[in-house]
Amino acid sequence: MTNLTSLSRRGFLSGAAALGGAVLLPTPSEAGATIDLSIGSSWAQLLPPPRPATPVWAYDSALPGPELRFRQGERLQLRARNHLDRPTSIHWHGLRVPNAMDGVAHLTQPPIGPGEDFLYEFDLLDAGTYWYHPHMGGAEQLGRGLAGALIVEEDTPIRVDRDLVWMLQDWRLERGGEVAPGFDSAHDAMHGGRIGSHVTLNGRPAPRIEVVPNERLRIRIVNAATARVLALDFGSLAPVVVALDGQPVAPHAPEGGVVLVGPGMRADIVLDATGEPGAAMTVRDLFRSGDAYDVATLAHGDTPLRARAPDWDMALAPNPLSEPDLAGAVRHDIVFNGGMMGQMMMGDEAPAMIEQMRQGRMWFVNGRASDGHDGPPLIAAEHGSSHVLRLENRTGWWHPIHLHGHVFRVMSRDGRPTAHREWRDTVLMAPEERVEIAFQADNPGDWMLHCHVLAHQSAGMAALIRVADAV
Ligand code: C2O
Ligand code: CU
């Protein structure tokens, strides 16, 4: 598939690659063809040269993995072949796929063993910004690099000059450049997960990105970190959020001026390059006060593209989602407990949870630590039924809670209705926050609900939602 936006992206990436980054050209998808994707080890220049390159795990040896681009309504057919020495799987984060294609090892498919392959095949129902990553092996497989973007283009996209994908990854690197071991660290699991030492954008640390004054960019931000929440600040530039987790939202300035993106989450922004000709403007992550750092520099060229920023419409057409029936919805209270200092907030059920903590399980959904595969489902839903989940974060930590197979509306936070009732597949809960979400259970199968801080997920912060077949 060839069109102007992917051509201009290819132009952009070649420029980036010429600067020495480990960026590979995207593989454009051809209608009807099966894409081959290899999973194996590779190298990437994550630290600025002359520091050493890093051995990584990668899709098609590229870091991030190849950008898969389709049109809404097309069918993805992809054969994944595992060249690693351990099993893996691929989950299509945010896409509403049939259960057998969801890529959760041991739940929706057997793991893809070393030397084996697996054919993923499904229709792309929703346009938007999605991503793919392994769904086994906890923090290690993502922490060593396995992640890629999957873009589904609208029939009539909004008008922009360039459409860019920013895959953000967080690495814990040792002095020699190797990815640090210790993916199962109990300390990480008890706290905010495996926070790294280096953040990369499309595989490069704080890249310099050339922009033309007064050009309009659509930037698809993907937080592929295993633990780090990002609060991106664009300085005097004025990003407008147009989609969250791939789903269109009424265009709005980000709350508090920063684009908040938790692990697993995405934000599509429209950004006009309104800096002066020649201006180098930094994009910074301000999430951890006292530990802000540059994510990228937007280097404005000398010759403006036009006299002023364009005023084109930014509203995206909605996807064909099933609206939850709020009046008839089943209501569920879902309480998250655990982590460092979490005992204080456990209430009556503390003894049972503390007993599980002695066995190395640190996080609980309604009192139970789970891998999301075992035991009775947290919710058993009839096909087509609507559900309101009152999520309560009784911990001192941030948690991006992800639901598979469905998207939901975020209805309220701490009892206050949200401004946009945004559709999402992952909702970020602040410490001690209460968030209400609503969805219609219209996709049959066993689906995970879990924290996308992967060290939390593997220490118990997961549950199963079972949706019955249509009758
Ligand atoms: Cu992005 Cu269950 O994962
Ligand atoms: Cu968490």
Short mmCIF file of C-alpha atoms and ligand atoms in Angstrom, two decimals:
data_model
loop_
_atom_site.label_atom_id
_atom_site.label_comp_id
_atom_site.label_asym_id
_atom_site.label_seq_id
_atom_site.Cartn_x
_atom_site.Cartn_y
_atom_site.Cartn_z
CA MET A 1 0.00 0.00 0.00
CA THR A 2 1.44 3.31 -1.00
CA ASN A 3 0.11 6.71 -0.15
CA LEU A 4 1.47 10.09 0.63
CA THR A 5 1.56 9.73 4.38
CA SER A 6 3.55 6.51 4.40
CA LEU A 7 5.84 7.87 1.73
CA SER A 8 6.58 10.93 3.76
CA ARG A 9 7.14 8.75 6.82
CA ARG A 10 9.63 6.67 4.85
CA GLY A 11 11.38 9.86 3.91
CA PHE A 12 11.52 10.90 7.54
CA LEU A 13 12.83 7.55 8.71
CA SER A 14 15.54 7.39 6.08
CA GLY A 15 16.72 10.74 7.33
CA ALA A 16 16.75 9.41 10.89
CA ALA A 17 18.61 6.27 9.84
CA ALA A 18 21.21 8.37 8.08
CA LEU A 19 21.99 9.96 11.44
CA GLY A 20 23.15 6.62 12.78
CA GLY A 21 20.06 5.40 14.63
CA ALA A 22 18.90 1.80 14.64
CA VAL A 23 15.80 2.57 12.62
CA LEU A 24 14.56 0.20 9.96
CA LEU A 25 12.17 1.14 7.19
CA PRO A 26 8.61 0.01 7.78
CA THR A 27 7.32 -2.95 5.86
CA PRO A 28 4.26 -1.76 3.98
CA SER A 29 1.45 -4.29 4.02
CA GLU A 30 0.10 -5.51 0.71
CA ALA A 31 -3.56 -6.42 0.60
CA GLY A 32 -4.06 -10.16 0.87
CA ALA A 33 -0.42 -11.03 1.40
CA THR A 34 0.82 -12.84 4.48
CA ILE A 35 3.50 -10.87 6.28
CA ASP A 36 6.39 -12.83 7.74
CA LEU A 37 7.67 -11.57 11.04
CA SER A 38 10.73 -13.04 12.69
CA ILE A 39 11.36 -12.87 16.42
CA GLY A 40 15.00 -13.09 17.39
CA SER A 41 18.08 -11.42 18.75
CA SER A 42 19.69 -8.38 17.24
CA TRP A 43 21.76 -5.32 18.11
CA ALA A 44 20.78 -1.69 18.58
CA GLN A 45 22.69 1.51 19.17
CA LEU A 46 20.69 2.70 22.16
CA LEU A 47 23.49 4.72 23.73
CA PRO A 48 25.02 7.58 21.78
CA PRO A 49 28.11 6.42 19.85
CA PRO A 50 30.93 5.73 20.62
CA ARG A 51 29.25 3.92 23.53
CA PRO A 52 28.74 0.24 22.71
CA ALA A 53 25.70 -1.20 20.94
CA THR A 54 23.23 -3.25 22.96
CA PRO A 55 22.23 -6.86 22.32
CA VAL A 56 18.41 -6.81 22.11
CA TRP A 57 15.49 -9.02 21.13
CA ALA A 58 13.64 -7.65 18.15
CA TYR A 59 10.99 -8.23 15.49
CA ASP A 60 12.63 -8.52 12.05
CA SER A 61 15.89 -7.42 13.71
CA ALA A 62 14.50 -3.85 13.88
CA LEU A 63 14.14 -1.66 16.89
CA PRO A 64 11.35 -0.87 17.40
CA GLY A 65 9.77 -3.65 15.34
CA PRO A 66 8.54 -2.87 11.82
CA GLU A 67 5.65 -0.47 11.67
CA LEU A 68 2.68 -2.42 10.33
CA ARG A 69 0.31 -0.13 8.43
CA PHE A 70 -3.13 -1.09 7.17
CA ARG A 71 -6.39 0.50 6.11
CA GLN A 72 -9.48 0.12 8.26
CA GLY A 73 -11.43 -2.97 7.15
CA GLU A 74 -8.37 -4.80 5.82
CA ARG A 75 -7.35 -8.19 7.11
CA LEU A 76 -4.08 -8.77 8.91
CA GLN A 77 -2.38 -12.04 8.03
CA LEU A 78 0.96 -12.45 9.71
CA ARG A 79 3.12 -15.48 10.32
CA ALA A 80 5.34 -15.05 13.35
CA ARG A 81 8.41 -17.27 13.53
CA ASN A 82 10.26 -17.64 16.80
CA HIS A 83 14.06 -17.69 16.54
CA LEU A 84 14.56 -17.04 20.25
CA ASP A 85 15.66 -19.82 22.57
CA ARG A 86 12.44 -19.55 24.56
CA PRO A 87 8.70 -19.47 23.87
CA THR A 88 6.84 -16.28 23.00
CA SER A 89 3.53 -15.01 21.59
CA ILE A 90 2.20 -11.78 20.06
CA HIS A 91 -0.62 -9.72 21.54
CA TRP A 92 -2.26 -7.01 19.41
CA HIS A 93 -2.75 -4.38 22.05
CA GLY A 94 -6.01 -2.48 21.74
CA LEU A 95 -7.37 -4.33 18.73
CA ARG A 96 -10.73 -6.05 19.00
CA VAL A 97 -9.74 -9.45 17.61
CA PRO A 98 -11.33 -12.91 17.91
CA ASN A 99 -10.23 -14.53 21.16
CA ALA A 100 -8.01 -17.17 19.51
CA MET A 101 -5.97 -14.33 17.89
CA ASP A 102 -5.39 -12.37 21.11
CA GLY A 103 -1.93 -13.82 21.66
CA VAL A 104 -2.09 -14.52 25.38
CA ALA A 105 0.12 -17.58 25.85
CA HIS A 106 -1.53 -20.34 27.90
CA LEU A 107 -4.92 -18.62 27.72
CA THR A 108 -5.84 -18.02 24.08
CA GLN A 109 -3.05 -20.01 22.37
CA PRO A 110 -0.15 -22.29 23.21
CA PRO A 111 3.21 -20.48 23.39
CA ILE A 112 5.16 -20.32 20.11
CA GLY A 113 8.14 -22.52 20.98
CA PRO A 114 11.69 -21.99 19.70
CA GLY A 115 11.75 -22.73 15.96
CA GLU A 116 7.94 -22.74 15.74
CA ASP A 117 5.58 -20.34 14.01
CA PHE A 118 2.02 -19.12 14.42
CA LEU A 119 -0.36 -17.55 11.92
CA TYR A 120 -2.29 -14.52 13.15
CA GLU A 121 -5.28 -13.57 11.03
CA PHE A 122 -8.03 -11.10 11.78
CA ASP A 123 -10.00 -8.17 10.37
CA LEU A 124 -9.05 -4.66 11.41
CA LEU A 125 -12.35 -3.28 12.67
CA ASP A 126 -11.07 -0.03 14.14
CA ALA A 127 -8.82 2.67 12.75
CA GLY A 128 -6.17 4.07 15.07
CA THR A 129 -2.81 3.65 16.75
CA TYR A 130 -2.15 0.22 18.21
CA TRP A 131 0.89 -1.87 18.99
CA TYR A 132 2.08 -5.43 19.29
CA HIS A 133 4.21 -7.14 21.90
CA PRO A 134 4.77 -10.57 23.49
CA HIS A 135 2.26 -11.80 26.03
CA MET A 136 4.44 -14.07 28.08
CA GLY A 137 7.70 -13.86 29.92
CA GLY A 138 6.74 -10.92 32.10
CA ALA A 139 8.88 -7.84 31.86
CA GLU A 140 11.79 -9.56 30.14
CA GLN A 141 10.58 -9.89 26.55
CA LEU A 142 9.50 -6.25 26.34
CA GLY A 143 12.40 -5.11 28.47
CA ARG A 144 14.79 -6.59 25.91
CA GLY A 145 13.07 -4.74 23.07
CA LEU A 146 10.14 -6.71 21.60
CA ALA A 147 7.53 -4.12 20.58
CA GLY A 148 6.24 -2.56 17.36
CA ALA A 149 3.53 -0.18 16.19
CA LEU A 150 0.44 -1.23 14.26
CA ILE A 151 -1.33 1.64 12.52
CA VAL A 152 -4.80 1.32 11.01
CA GLU A 153 -5.51 4.30 8.77
CA GLU A 154 -8.95 5.88 8.51
CA ASP A 155 -10.76 5.90 5.17
CA THR A 156 -10.65 9.66 5.31
CA PRO A 157 -7.82 10.67 7.62
CA ILE A 158 -7.61 14.17 8.99
CA ARG A 159 -5.44 16.47 6.94
CA VAL A 160 -1.84 16.80 8.14
CA ASP A 161 1.50 17.35 6.44
CA ARG A 162 3.16 14.30 8.02
CA ASP A 163 2.01 11.33 10.05
CA LEU A 164 4.69 10.14 12.50
CA VAL A 165 4.87 7.30 14.99
CA TRP A 166 6.85 7.77 18.18
CA MET A 167 7.52 4.45 19.91
CA LEU A 168 8.89 5.15 23.36
CA GLN A 169 10.82 2.41 25.12
CA ASP A 170 12.57 2.38 28.46
CA TRP A 171 15.79 0.45 29.00
CA ARG A 172 17.71 -0.52 32.08
CA LEU A 173 21.24 -0.64 30.73
CA GLU A 174 24.53 -1.59 32.33
CA ARG A 175 27.78 0.28 31.79
CA GLY A 176 28.83 -2.00 28.95
CA GLY A 177 25.55 -1.32 27.16
CA GLU A 178 23.88 -4.67 28.00
CA VAL A 179 20.30 -4.81 29.18
CA ALA A 180 20.50 -5.39 32.93
CA PRO A 181 19.20 -8.76 34.13
CA GLY A 182 16.95 -9.15 37.16
CA PHE A 183 13.58 -8.90 35.43
CA ASP A 184 11.91 -10.63 38.36
CA SER A 185 13.23 -8.22 40.96
CA ALA A 186 10.96 -8.25 44.00
CA HIS A 187 11.94 -4.65 44.67
CA ASP A 188 10.67 -3.53 41.24
CA ALA A 189 7.50 -5.58 41.70
CA MET A 190 6.76 -4.00 45.11
CA HIS A 191 7.37 -0.47 43.80
CA GLY A 192 6.70 1.15 40.43
CA GLY A 193 8.01 -1.70 38.26
CA ARG A 194 11.22 -1.87 36.26
CA ILE A 195 12.01 1.78 35.63
CA GLY A 196 14.94 1.99 33.23
CA SER A 197 17.99 4.17 32.85
CA HIS A 198 17.47 5.25 29.21
CA VAL A 199 14.36 6.17 27.22
CA THR A 200 14.47 5.88 23.43
CA LEU A 201 12.19 7.30 20.76
CA ASN A 202 12.04 4.98 17.74
CA GLY A 203 15.13 3.25 19.12
CA ARG A 204 17.25 6.37 19.63
CA PRO A 205 18.00 8.40 22.75
CA ALA A 206 16.62 11.95 22.53
CA PRO A 207 16.70 12.13 18.71
CA ARG A 208 16.82 15.38 16.80
CA ILE A 209 13.75 15.47 14.57
CA GLU A 210 13.67 17.93 11.69
CA VAL A 211 10.45 19.87 11.29
CA VAL A 212 9.43 22.64 8.91
CA PRO A 213 8.05 25.82 10.50
CA ASN A 214 4.25 25.86 10.34
CA GLU A 215 3.90 22.30 9.12
CA ARG A 216 1.22 20.19 10.76
CA LEU A 217 2.21 16.84 12.25
CA ARG A 218 0.10 14.00 13.50
CA ILE A 219 2.20 12.24 16.10
CA ARG A 220 1.14 8.81 17.28
CA ILE A 221 2.75 8.37 20.68
CA VAL A 222 3.05 4.79 21.93
CA ASN A 223 4.29 4.12 25.45
CA ALA A 224 5.94 0.71 25.09
CA ALA A 225 7.82 0.99 28.40
CA THR A 226 7.31 -1.81 30.90
CA ALA A 227 6.75 0.56 33.83
CA ARG A 228 7.46 4.22 33.12
CA VAL A 229 4.58 6.70 32.92
CA LEU A 230 5.30 9.62 30.57
CA ALA A 231 4.08 13.19 30.96
CA LEU A 232 5.26 14.83 27.77
CA ASP A 233 5.74 18.56 27.73
CA PHE A 234 6.07 20.33 24.38
CA GLY A 235 7.23 23.66 25.77
CA SER A 236 5.68 26.57 23.91
CA LEU A 237 4.20 24.31 21.22
CA ALA A 238 0.51 23.49 21.64
CA PRO A 239 -0.34 19.81 21.08
CA VAL A 240 -3.99 18.90 20.55
CA VAL A 241 -5.09 15.41 21.59
CA VAL A 242 -7.24 13.83 18.86
CA ALA A 243 -7.25 10.14 19.83
CA LEU A 244 -6.54 8.10 22.96
CA ASP A 245 -5.59 4.42 22.74
CA GLY A 246 -6.42 4.65 19.03
CA GLN A 247 -9.99 5.83 19.59
CA PRO A 248 -11.01 9.31 18.41
CA VAL A 249 -11.78 11.86 21.11
CA ALA A 250 -13.07 15.42 20.80
CA PRO A 251 -9.89 17.40 19.98
CA HIS A 252 -8.67 19.09 23.14
CA ALA A 253 -5.60 20.59 24.75
CA PRO A 254 -4.03 18.05 27.13
CA GLU A 255 -5.07 18.45 30.73
CA GLY A 256 -2.41 20.28 32.71
CA GLY A 257 -0.53 21.01 29.48
CA VAL A 258 1.24 17.62 29.40
CA VAL A 259 0.37 14.53 27.38
CA LEU A 260 0.06 11.79 30.01
CA VAL A 261 0.68 8.33 28.60
CA GLY A 262 0.98 5.30 30.88
CA PRO A 263 2.62 2.01 29.88
CA GLY A 264 0.66 0.36 27.06
CA MET A 265 -1.30 3.53 26.30
CA ARG A 266 -1.27 5.72 23.21
CA ALA A 267 -2.10 9.32 22.38
CA ASP A 268 -2.46 10.78 18.90
CA ILE A 269 -1.70 14.46 18.87
CA VAL A 270 -1.85 17.12 16.21
CA LEU A 271 1.17 19.38 16.57
CA ASP A 272 1.82 22.49 14.51
CA ALA A 273 5.52 23.31 14.31
CA THR A 274 5.07 26.91 15.37
CA GLY A 275 8.64 27.52 16.52
CA GLU A 276 10.68 30.29 14.91
CA PRO A 277 12.77 29.29 11.86
CA GLY A 278 15.94 27.67 13.21
CA ALA A 279 14.51 27.06 16.70
CA ALA A 280 15.40 23.81 18.48
CA MET A 281 12.58 22.98 20.88
CA THR A 282 12.75 20.10 23.32
CA VAL A 283 10.07 17.60 24.23
CA ARG A 284 10.54 16.60 27.85
CA ASP A 285 9.11 13.99 30.18
CA LEU A 286 8.07 15.75 33.39
CA PHE A 287 6.35 12.80 35.09
CA ARG A 288 8.96 12.41 37.81
CA SER A 289 9.53 15.84 39.19
CA GLY A 290 13.21 16.35 39.81
CA ASP A 291 14.05 13.79 37.15
CA ALA A 292 12.93 15.46 33.92
CA TYR A 293 14.83 14.56 30.76
CA ASP A 294 14.69 15.26 27.02
CA VAL A 295 12.74 12.82 24.87
CA ALA A 296 13.41 14.57 21.55
CA THR A 297 14.38 17.86 20.00
CA LEU A 298 12.20 19.38 17.29
CA ALA A 299 14.66 21.21 15.06
CA HIS A 300 12.83 23.82 13.00
CA GLY A 301 14.20 24.41 9.50
CA ASP A 302 14.90 27.85 8.10
CA THR A 303 12.11 28.17 5.56
CA PRO A 304 8.48 28.07 6.75
CA LEU A 305 6.09 25.84 4.83
CA ARG A 306 3.37 28.48 5.01
CA ALA A 307 2.80 31.85 6.59
CA ARG A 308 0.95 30.51 9.64
CA ALA A 309 -0.19 27.19 11.07
CA PRO A 310 -3.14 25.65 9.19
CA ASP A 311 -6.68 25.68 10.58
CA TRP A 312 -7.79 22.32 9.15
CA ASP A 313 -10.37 20.24 10.97
CA MET A 314 -8.90 17.79 13.50
CA ALA A 315 -11.92 15.64 14.38
CA LEU A 316 -11.59 11.95 13.49
CA ALA A 317 -14.58 9.79 12.55
CA PRO A 318 -15.59 7.36 15.34
CA ASN A 319 -14.98 3.61 15.16
CA PRO A 320 -17.89 1.12 15.08
CA LEU A 321 -17.97 0.41 18.85
CA SER A 322 -20.87 -0.98 20.87
CA GLU A 323 -22.16 1.66 23.25
CA PRO A 324 -22.70 0.32 26.81
CA ASP A 325 -26.26 0.51 28.09
CA LEU A 326 -25.64 2.39 31.34
CA ALA A 327 -29.18 2.04 32.68
CA GLY A 328 -29.16 -1.75 32.27
CA ALA A 329 -25.50 -2.32 33.14
CA VAL A 330 -24.26 -4.82 35.72
CA ARG A 331 -22.14 -3.00 38.31
CA HIS A 332 -18.93 -4.40 39.75
CA ASP A 333 -16.64 -3.11 42.47
CA ILE A 334 -13.04 -3.96 41.69
CA VAL A 335 -10.47 -3.14 44.33
CA PHE A 336 -6.74 -3.17 43.68
CA ASN A 337 -4.44 -3.72 46.66
CA GLY A 338 -0.83 -4.46 47.39
CA GLY A 339 2.68 -3.19 46.85
CA MET A 340 5.03 -1.38 49.18
CA MET A 341 3.14 0.14 52.14
CA GLY A 342 -0.04 -1.39 50.74
CA GLN A 343 -0.95 -3.29 53.92
CA MET A 344 -2.22 -0.08 55.48
CA MET A 345 -4.99 0.14 52.88
CA MET A 346 -6.06 -3.53 52.89
CA GLY A 347 -8.73 -3.38 55.57
CA ASP A 348 -10.38 -6.59 56.80
CA GLU A 349 -8.92 -8.77 54.10
CA ALA A 350 -5.32 -7.96 55.01
CA PRO A 351 -4.42 -11.35 56.58
CA ALA A 352 -5.28 -13.36 53.45
CA MET A 353 -3.36 -10.95 51.23
CA ILE A 354 -0.36 -10.82 53.55
CA GLU A 355 -0.25 -14.61 53.46
CA GLN A 356 -0.10 -14.48 49.63
CA MET A 357 2.67 -11.87 49.87
CA ARG A 358 4.79 -14.38 51.79
CA GLN A 359 4.60 -16.50 48.64
CA GLY A 360 5.92 -13.67 46.47
CA ARG A 361 2.62 -12.34 45.13
CA MET A 362 2.49 -8.64 45.68
CA TRP A 363 -0.66 -7.32 44.02
CA PHE A 364 -4.32 -8.23 44.35
CA VAL A 365 -7.55 -7.78 42.45
CA ASN A 366 -10.45 -8.17 44.88
CA GLY A 367 -8.13 -9.85 47.36
CA ARG A 368 -6.64 -12.37 44.98
CA ALA A 369 -3.27 -12.45 43.22
CA SER A 370 -3.61 -14.18 39.87
CA ASP A 371 -1.90 -14.63 36.53
CA GLY A 372 -5.26 -13.94 34.91
CA HIS A 373 -5.53 -17.49 33.59
CA ASP A 374 -6.31 -19.57 36.64
CA GLY A 375 -9.33 -19.88 38.87
CA PRO A 376 -12.84 -18.54 38.48
CA PRO A 377 -13.36 -15.43 36.33
CA LEU A 378 -13.65 -12.08 38.08
CA ILE A 379 -16.62 -11.34 35.83
CA ALA A 380 -18.72 -13.78 33.80
CA ALA A 381 -20.64 -11.72 31.25
CA GLU A 382 -23.49 -12.64 29.00
CA HIS A 383 -22.95 -11.82 25.38
CA GLY A 384 -24.08 -8.26 24.69
CA SER A 385 -24.46 -7.35 28.37
CA SER A 386 -23.19 -4.00 29.63
CA HIS A 387 -20.93 -3.54 32.63
CA VAL A 388 -19.82 -0.67 34.80
CA LEU A 389 -16.56 -1.37 36.64
CA ARG A 390 -15.83 0.79 39.65
CA LEU A 391 -12.06 0.47 39.86
CA GLU A 392 -10.60 1.48 43.16
CA ASN A 393 -6.85 1.89 43.54
CA ARG A 394 -6.18 1.20 47.23
CA THR A 395 -2.42 1.44 46.73
CA GLY A 396 0.20 4.17 46.75
CA TRP A 397 1.19 3.46 43.11
CA TRP A 398 0.11 4.27 39.57
CA HIS A 399 -1.49 1.47 37.56
CA PRO A 400 -2.43 1.42 33.86
CA ILE A 401 -5.26 -1.14 33.79
CA HIS A 402 -5.73 -2.84 30.42
CA LEU A 403 -8.74 -4.83 29.22
CA HIS A 404 -8.33 -7.23 26.31
CA GLY A 405 -10.80 -7.73 23.47
CA HIS A 406 -12.91 -4.64 24.19
CA VAL A 407 -12.68 -0.92 24.60
CA PHE A 408 -14.49 0.93 27.35
CA ARG A 409 -15.59 4.45 28.14
CA VAL A 410 -13.92 6.23 31.05
CA MET A 411 -16.96 7.64 32.84
CA SER A 412 -15.71 9.27 36.02
CA ARG A 413 -12.70 9.84 38.23
CA ASP A 414 -13.13 10.16 41.99
CA GLY A 415 -16.85 10.58 41.40
CA ARG A 416 -16.51 13.43 38.90
CA PRO A 417 -17.67 12.79 35.32
CA THR A 418 -14.83 12.92 32.80
CA ALA A 419 -14.88 15.74 30.26
CA HIS A 420 -14.72 13.50 27.18
CA ARG A 421 -16.04 10.08 28.30
CA GLU A 422 -13.13 8.82 26.22
CA TRP A 423 -12.95 5.32 24.79
CA ARG A 424 -9.83 3.47 25.89
CA ASP A 425 -8.35 0.02 26.25
CA THR A 426 -6.11 1.02 29.17
CA VAL A 427 -6.94 3.42 31.95
CA LEU A 428 -4.30 5.01 34.16
CA MET A 429 -5.21 5.10 37.84
CA ALA A 430 -3.35 7.52 40.10
CA PRO A 431 -2.56 6.40 43.67
CA GLU A 432 -5.80 5.98 45.65
CA GLU A 433 -7.90 7.10 42.68
CA ARG A 434 -11.33 5.67 41.87
CA VAL A 435 -12.17 5.35 38.19
CA GLU A 436 -15.44 4.18 36.65
CA ILE A 437 -15.38 2.53 33.24
CA ALA A 438 -18.23 1.08 31.15
CA PHE A 439 -18.29 -1.37 28.27
CA GLN A 440 -20.47 -3.77 26.38
CA ALA A 441 -19.27 -7.39 26.50
CA ASP A 442 -19.71 -8.13 22.80
CA ASN A 443 -16.61 -10.22 22.08
CA PRO A 444 -16.84 -13.84 23.30
CA GLY A 445 -13.96 -15.53 25.08
CA ASP A 446 -11.62 -15.35 28.04
CA TRP A 447 -10.00 -11.94 28.27
CA MET A 448 -7.41 -10.55 30.62
CA LEU A 449 -7.80 -7.44 32.72
CA HIS A 450 -4.39 -6.50 34.10
CA CYS A 451 -1.94 -3.83 35.08
CA HIS A 452 0.44 -2.92 32.23
CA VAL A 453 3.28 -2.29 34.66
CA LEU A 454 4.56 -5.73 33.78
CA ALA A 455 6.26 -6.43 37.10
CA HIS A 456 2.89 -5.77 38.77
CA GLN A 457 1.10 -8.03 36.31
CA SER A 458 3.47 -10.93 36.92
CA ALA A 459 3.22 -10.42 40.69
CA GLY A 460 -0.54 -10.96 40.64
CA MET A 461 -2.25 -7.85 39.30
CA ALA A 462 -4.38 -9.64 36.75
CA ALA A 463 -7.84 -11.13 36.42
CA LEU A 464 -10.02 -12.91 33.89
CA ILE A 465 -13.20 -11.66 32.27
CA ARG A 466 -15.24 -14.34 30.57
CA VAL A 467 -17.70 -13.32 27.86
CA ALA A 468 -20.20 -16.00 26.81
CA ASP A 469 -20.86 -16.91 23.17
CA ALA A 470 -23.78 -15.30 21.42
CA VAL A 471 -26.91 -17.45 21.75
CU1 C2O B 1 -0.45 -4.78 26.08
CU2 C2O B 1 -2.29 -7.84 28.16
O1 C2O B 1 -1.26 -6.34 27.10
CU CU B 2 0.26 -1.76 38.47
#
